Amino acid sequence: MPAPSPATENYSRQKVILIIFSLAMGGFGIGTGEFAIMGLMPNVAQDFGVTEPQVGHLISAYALGVVVGAPVLAIFGAQFFRKHLLIGLMVFYALGNLASAMAGSYEVLMVSRFIAGLPHGAYFGVAALVAASLVPLNQRAKAVSFIMMGLALALLFGNPLATLLGQRLEWRYAFGFVAVVATLTTLLVSAFLPLNREEVRRSSLEEVRSFNRPQIWYPLAIGSIGFAGMFCVFSYLAPTLLHVTQVEPIWIPVALFVFGLGGFVGNMLGGWLFDRFQFRSVGLILLWAAIVLALFPHTTGSLWSILIACFLVALMVAMGPALQTHLMDVAHGAQTLAAASHHAAFNLANALGPWLGGMAISAGMGWQVTGYVGSATAVAGLVIFFAAHKQLSAKV
């Protein structure tokens, strides 16, 4: 059995649980902040006098913030201790969401969402590395999955709660809630994560040099394109329910909860699939996604069928832990940058999905067209997977 890390010898089991809980709280806040706008799309559109596809651009603005911020802050933050970096990123996130809550115009909200997205990827990347350092080597993936569980719980509880807050009070309260969670995370990390002045830190230049390898770029490309389909459907789920399924607004949080339940199950399923099939699990998930997304438009006519489809589409979240674990295995010498870039890739998918779906909807193809668009991106991801698998096989 691999020897435990030094941190495992110094920290009690209770201490490790408190640290991981604190880091997962940040994941819950970030996940809620990322997805909150999706359930409140009609409310924001009405408040600012814009169309719902235009509100979809706010989702893309946040996602592009993650894409830009993840590698830049990961490289810049290499000179800081991980505790200090995590605290700084959470303070940054709290302020970005507070600015979103106070935005007085659509344009200001657009800029605020971009700014709020900047610390997202770097936080998850550093938090995953901290969690992995707390446990024996053979338990790293499990510890990382607990950090990702915060994101899954955001889908399950945080997003429906934020939607209810926005519907009952005003959409601004959803971002205010996220700012409170980010502030609480800052306090928890400050209290429970010890400052390790002996932690090994790589230079920024060394990380960048080690990062530029095809075995890292392939999984990032799969995540940024293949995962876009889930976000395409999820981003326009609220107007699809209102305009196609024709249900009352109160059903939107219910659908978001069902979607979150699928994401929660998918998060656990992804780890199990990777342990069983390794990198091949990614191909299986993409194949599943292509089929389920293609069937989604045919489920939108009935409340119960679209709820089942929401659960099945959300199982795509399984791709997250599968790709994250694969990157940890191949990103030797560039783990911080690769871990942060993993979330940048997924948020590039979060920008690409709503953008492609919005173009199709604006062209008059109907809200349910998001399923077909999403299926096409999953097929594109599958093509990249085959190229990556071929490259790995040739290397072996």
XYZ file of C-alpha atoms in Angstrom:
396
model
C 0.000 0.000 0.000
C 1.324 3.461 -0.831
C 2.612 5.454 2.072
C 0.368 8.205 3.343
C 1.259 11.768 2.658
C 2.870 13.798 5.415
C -0.372 15.704 5.855
C -2.186 12.460 6.655
C 0.232 11.695 9.472
C -0.186 15.169 11.009
C -3.944 15.648 10.729
C -6.593 13.613 12.511
C -9.482 12.110 10.575
C -11.793 14.727 12.067
C -9.450 17.510 10.929
C -9.333 16.125 7.387
C -13.148 15.951 7.285
C -13.436 19.583 8.427
C -10.945 20.741 5.790
C -12.663 18.846 2.974
C -16.075 20.087 4.151
C -14.781 23.667 4.085
C -13.419 23.246 0.557
C -16.620 21.532 -0.608
C -18.623 24.471 0.773
C -16.738 26.661 -1.686
C -17.650 24.236 -4.466
C -21.294 24.479 -3.425
C -21.174 28.277 -3.550
C -19.423 28.344 -6.926
C -21.806 25.792 -8.424
C -24.819 27.728 -7.188
C -23.391 30.974 -8.560
C -22.638 29.407 -11.927
C -26.074 27.859 -12.460
C -28.343 30.369 -10.662
C -29.016 32.441 -13.777
C -30.356 29.407 -15.644
C -33.452 29.005 -13.476
C -34.064 32.773 -13.385
C -33.706 33.461 -17.095
C -37.321 34.696 -17.542
C -37.029 36.952 -14.465
C -33.787 38.613 -15.579
C -35.113 39.034 -19.132
C -38.231 40.796 -17.849
C -36.298 43.035 -15.444
C -33.852 44.332 -18.057
C -36.177 44.219 -21.063
C -34.040 41.763 -23.036
C -34.767 38.415 -24.671
C -34.109 35.095 -22.979
C -31.382 34.145 -25.521
C -29.675 37.426 -24.555
C -29.781 36.317 -20.916
C -28.060 33.161 -22.158
C -25.109 35.412 -23.065
C -24.726 36.153 -19.331
C -24.066 32.444 -18.826
C -21.465 32.567 -21.570
C -19.864 35.670 -20.007
C -19.398 33.831 -16.702
C -18.031 30.781 -18.483
C -15.556 32.855 -20.469
C -14.432 34.396 -17.176
C -13.605 30.894 -15.977
C -11.764 30.096 -19.204
C -9.626 33.221 -18.875
C -9.200 33.176 -15.109
C -8.393 29.502 -14.535
C -4.981 29.339 -16.252
C -4.013 32.964 -15.508
C -4.775 32.785 -11.762
C -3.321 29.259 -11.495
C -0.021 30.481 -12.980
C -0.018 33.734 -11.007
C -1.027 31.941 -7.805
C 1.845 29.441 -7.970
C 3.932 31.804 -5.845
C 1.398 31.804 -2.967
C 0.707 29.212 -0.289
C -2.413 27.242 -1.177
C -4.315 28.401 1.923
C -3.738 32.057 1.100
C -4.631 31.501 -2.537
C -7.903 29.727 -1.670
C -8.920 32.530 0.705
C -8.108 35.195 -1.887
C -10.087 33.378 -4.586
C -13.147 33.061 -2.341
C -13.054 36.746 -1.390
C -12.819 37.524 -5.118
C -15.831 35.277 -5.805
C -17.914 36.868 -3.046
C -17.256 40.364 -4.420
C -18.041 39.296 -8.002
C -21.431 37.916 -6.986
C -22.190 40.915 -4.797
C -21.532 43.120 -7.834
C -23.900 40.892 -9.855
C -26.632 41.333 -7.243
C -26.252 45.119 -7.403
C -25.998 45.454 -11.210
C -28.193 48.254 -12.514
C -28.196 47.287 -16.190
C -27.804 44.311 -18.484
C -24.350 45.525 -19.567
C -23.131 45.907 -15.970
C -24.462 42.450 -15.132
C -22.611 41.043 -18.150
C -19.298 42.467 -16.879
C -20.048 41.356 -13.312
C -20.702 37.763 -14.405
C -17.412 37.704 -16.328
C -15.543 38.971 -13.255
C -17.308 36.482 -10.970
C -16.184 33.631 -13.213
C -12.475 34.471 -13.036
C -11.630 32.621 -9.739
C -13.847 29.584 -10.432
C -11.400 27.203 -12.115
C -8.368 28.106 -10.014
C -10.346 27.495 -6.806
C -11.465 24.016 -7.852
C -7.993 23.136 -9.127
C -6.193 24.176 -5.927
C -8.927 22.711 -3.686
C -8.626 19.347 -5.473
C -4.857 19.309 -4.982
C -5.230 20.186 -1.283
C -7.814 17.422 -0.798
C -5.589 14.894 -2.561
C -2.657 15.853 -0.311
C -4.631 15.045 2.839
C -5.136 11.329 2.196
C -3.116 8.256 1.165
C -2.327 7.952 -2.534
C -4.910 5.237 -3.093
C -7.690 7.534 -1.797
C -6.919 10.649 -3.844
C -9.753 10.239 -6.343
C -12.253 9.732 -3.530
C -11.083 12.912 -1.780
C -11.284 14.890 -5.029
C -14.799 13.552 -5.633
C -15.876 15.026 -2.288
C -14.761 18.471 -3.500
C -16.703 17.917 -6.729
C -19.651 16.778 -4.598
C -20.077 20.412 -3.566
C -20.729 21.201 -7.226
C -23.190 18.292 -7.502
C -25.020 19.446 -4.366
C -25.250 22.914 -5.887
C -27.165 21.380 -8.791
C -29.313 19.358 -6.405
C -30.129 21.968 -3.742
C -28.343 25.274 -4.368
C -29.768 26.010 -7.800
C -33.424 25.196 -6.925
C -33.053 27.260 -3.731
C -31.579 30.205 -5.628
C -34.388 29.940 -8.176
C -37.029 29.978 -5.440
C -35.357 32.996 -3.825
C -35.359 34.770 -7.171
C -38.983 33.920 -7.909
C -40.345 34.772 -4.458
C -38.238 37.888 -3.844
C -36.054 39.058 -6.749
C -33.355 37.428 -8.886
C -30.713 39.598 -7.168
C -31.191 37.688 -3.914
C -29.844 34.547 -5.602
C -26.446 36.183 -6.147
C -26.576 37.708 -2.676
C -27.016 34.194 -1.300
C -23.957 33.023 -3.256
C -21.898 35.916 -1.851
C -22.871 34.828 1.676
C -21.823 31.211 0.997
C -18.487 32.410 -0.440
C -17.900 34.536 2.670
C -18.706 31.546 4.910
C -16.219 29.442 2.925
C -13.533 32.085 3.472
C -14.099 31.876 7.234
C -14.097 28.055 7.264
C -10.903 27.756 5.211
C -9.220 30.367 7.419
C -10.226 28.443 10.543
C -9.629 24.818 9.549
C -6.971 24.652 6.800
C -3.505 24.903 8.413
C -0.817 26.904 6.657
C 1.818 24.450 5.420
C 4.976 26.527 4.953
C 6.848 23.431 3.696
C 4.510 22.610 0.816
C 6.251 22.029 -2.506
C 5.496 24.767 -5.021
C 6.469 24.640 -8.684
C 7.537 27.697 -10.625
C 5.043 29.141 -13.084
C 7.402 28.550 -16.015
C 7.882 24.898 -15.089
C 4.119 24.328 -14.981
C 3.657 25.959 -18.388
C 6.448 23.878 -19.975
C 5.043 20.607 -18.575
C 1.511 21.571 -19.628
C 2.186 21.677 -23.359
C 1.646 17.986 -24.148
C -1.056 16.271 -26.283
C -2.087 13.891 -23.482
C -3.231 16.988 -21.551
C -4.750 18.887 -24.465
C -6.908 15.995 -25.713
C -8.993 15.564 -22.518
C -9.355 19.351 -22.254
C -10.706 19.441 -25.814
C -13.124 16.608 -25.014
C -14.449 18.484 -21.988
C -14.803 21.829 -23.761
C -16.724 20.409 -26.755
C -18.252 17.097 -25.679
C -19.763 18.504 -22.494
C -21.362 21.530 -24.202
C -24.544 19.562 -24.926
C -25.571 19.324 -21.280
C -25.204 23.073 -20.823
C -27.085 23.722 -24.053
C -30.162 21.920 -22.705
C -29.757 23.083 -19.106
C -29.347 26.764 -19.972
C -32.692 26.938 -21.778
C -34.576 24.464 -19.603
C -36.687 27.151 -17.864
C -38.090 28.724 -21.079
C -38.521 25.242 -22.595
C -40.714 24.273 -19.640
C -42.712 27.505 -19.879
C -43.124 27.778 -23.658
C -43.067 24.167 -24.904
C -44.151 21.963 -21.994
C -46.388 24.867 -20.870
C -46.216 24.322 -17.119
C -46.498 26.834 -14.280
C -43.269 28.573 -13.153
C -43.349 26.655 -9.844
C -42.294 23.533 -11.762
C -38.974 25.103 -12.788
C -37.294 24.520 -9.371
C -38.664 20.958 -9.413
C -37.078 20.293 -12.797
C -33.826 21.833 -11.583
C -33.908 19.548 -8.531
C -34.405 16.495 -10.764
C -31.552 17.702 -12.961
C -29.410 18.116 -9.857
C -30.305 14.609 -8.701
C -29.090 13.280 -12.033
C -25.877 15.287 -11.631
C -25.375 13.916 -8.119
C -25.746 10.331 -9.358
C -23.592 11.078 -12.398
C -20.792 12.419 -10.194
C -20.609 9.105 -8.309
C -21.100 7.087 -11.483
C -18.176 8.822 -13.201
C -15.720 7.704 -10.522
C -17.005 4.132 -10.646
C -16.825 4.017 -14.457
C -13.267 5.348 -14.501
C -12.119 2.818 -11.898
C -13.631 0.070 -14.034
C -12.855 1.189 -17.600
C -10.197 3.932 -17.182
C -10.098 6.401 -20.094
C -12.553 4.283 -22.128
C -15.256 5.397 -19.669
C -15.161 8.861 -21.266
C -16.144 7.377 -24.632
C -19.034 5.475 -23.046
C -20.323 8.650 -21.380
C -20.133 10.601 -24.647
C -22.013 7.866 -26.517
C -24.720 7.910 -23.845
C -24.918 11.713 -24.073
C -25.275 11.723 -27.862
C -28.237 9.319 -27.681
C -30.058 10.909 -24.723
C -29.649 14.462 -26.024
C -31.001 13.454 -29.438
C -34.100 12.051 -27.713
C -34.608 15.114 -25.488
C -36.735 17.143 -27.979
C -39.256 14.291 -28.103
C -39.788 14.468 -24.319
C -40.681 18.166 -24.050
C -44.413 17.758 -24.685
C -45.132 16.229 -21.269
C -44.036 17.266 -17.774
C -43.234 13.743 -16.636
C -41.276 12.784 -19.731
C -39.177 15.972 -19.617
C -38.440 15.387 -15.913
C -37.145 11.894 -16.754
C -35.101 13.395 -19.595
C -33.643 15.994 -17.205
C -32.356 13.219 -14.953
C -30.902 11.228 -17.856
C -29.206 14.228 -19.486
C -27.675 15.265 -16.154
C -25.935 11.889 -15.861
C -23.422 13.467 -18.263
C -21.841 14.977 -15.132
C -20.081 11.598 -14.893
C -17.604 13.010 -17.405
C -16.286 15.433 -14.763
C -14.607 13.034 -12.304
C -13.585 10.710 -15.151
C -11.680 13.422 -17.027
C -10.357 14.992 -13.804
C -8.866 11.680 -12.645
C -7.410 11.016 -16.090
C -5.746 14.447 -16.066
C -4.255 13.789 -12.626
C -2.686 10.643 -14.078
C -1.165 12.284 -17.170
C -0.380 15.872 -16.082
C 2.993 15.175 -14.460
C 4.727 18.442 -13.600
C 1.687 20.587 -14.406
C -0.958 19.395 -11.968
C -2.048 22.817 -10.695
C -2.431 24.279 -14.170
C -4.060 21.119 -15.544
C -6.499 20.860 -12.618
C -7.555 24.495 -13.084
C -7.709 24.145 -16.867
C -10.024 21.144 -16.487
C -12.665 23.497 -15.094
C -11.820 26.090 -17.716
C -12.562 23.469 -20.383
C -15.911 22.614 -18.835
C -16.815 26.278 -18.685
C -15.802 26.734 -22.280
C -18.469 24.084 -22.826
C -20.753 26.214 -20.656
C -20.128 29.138 -22.995
C -20.324 27.103 -26.207
C -23.548 25.260 -25.356
C -25.778 28.304 -24.638
C -24.238 30.196 -27.561
C -24.963 27.440 -30.091
C -28.387 26.794 -28.582
C -29.218 30.509 -28.610
C -28.303 30.804 -32.292
C -30.537 27.847 -33.171
C -33.434 29.233 -31.118
C -33.039 32.731 -32.575
C -33.138 31.153 -36.059
C -36.678 29.995 -35.268
C -35.995 26.294 -34.655
C -37.836 26.181 -31.317
C -36.675 25.827 -27.715
C -36.438 22.031 -27.901
C -33.766 22.226 -30.626
C -31.199 22.431 -27.812
C -31.303 18.628 -27.623
C -30.225 18.183 -31.244
C -27.518 20.839 -30.907
C -26.254 19.147 -27.740
C -26.186 15.736 -29.395
C -24.032 17.150 -32.213
C -21.472 18.475 -29.715
C -21.384 15.092 -27.942
C -20.652 13.383 -31.280
C -17.866 15.918 -31.905
C -16.467 15.092 -28.469
C -16.612 11.411 -29.326
C -14.509 12.019 -32.442
C -11.878 13.771 -30.293
C -12.013 10.888 -27.822
C -11.162 8.357 -30.538
C -8.181 10.491 -31.585
C -7.030 10.717 -27.947
C -7.484 6.991 -27.372
C -5.490 6.229 -30.504
C -2.675 8.502 -29.302
C -2.626 6.834 -25.883
C -2.645 3.350 -27.413
C 0.253 4.263 -29.704
C 2.218 5.602 -26.727
C 1.696 2.348 -24.828
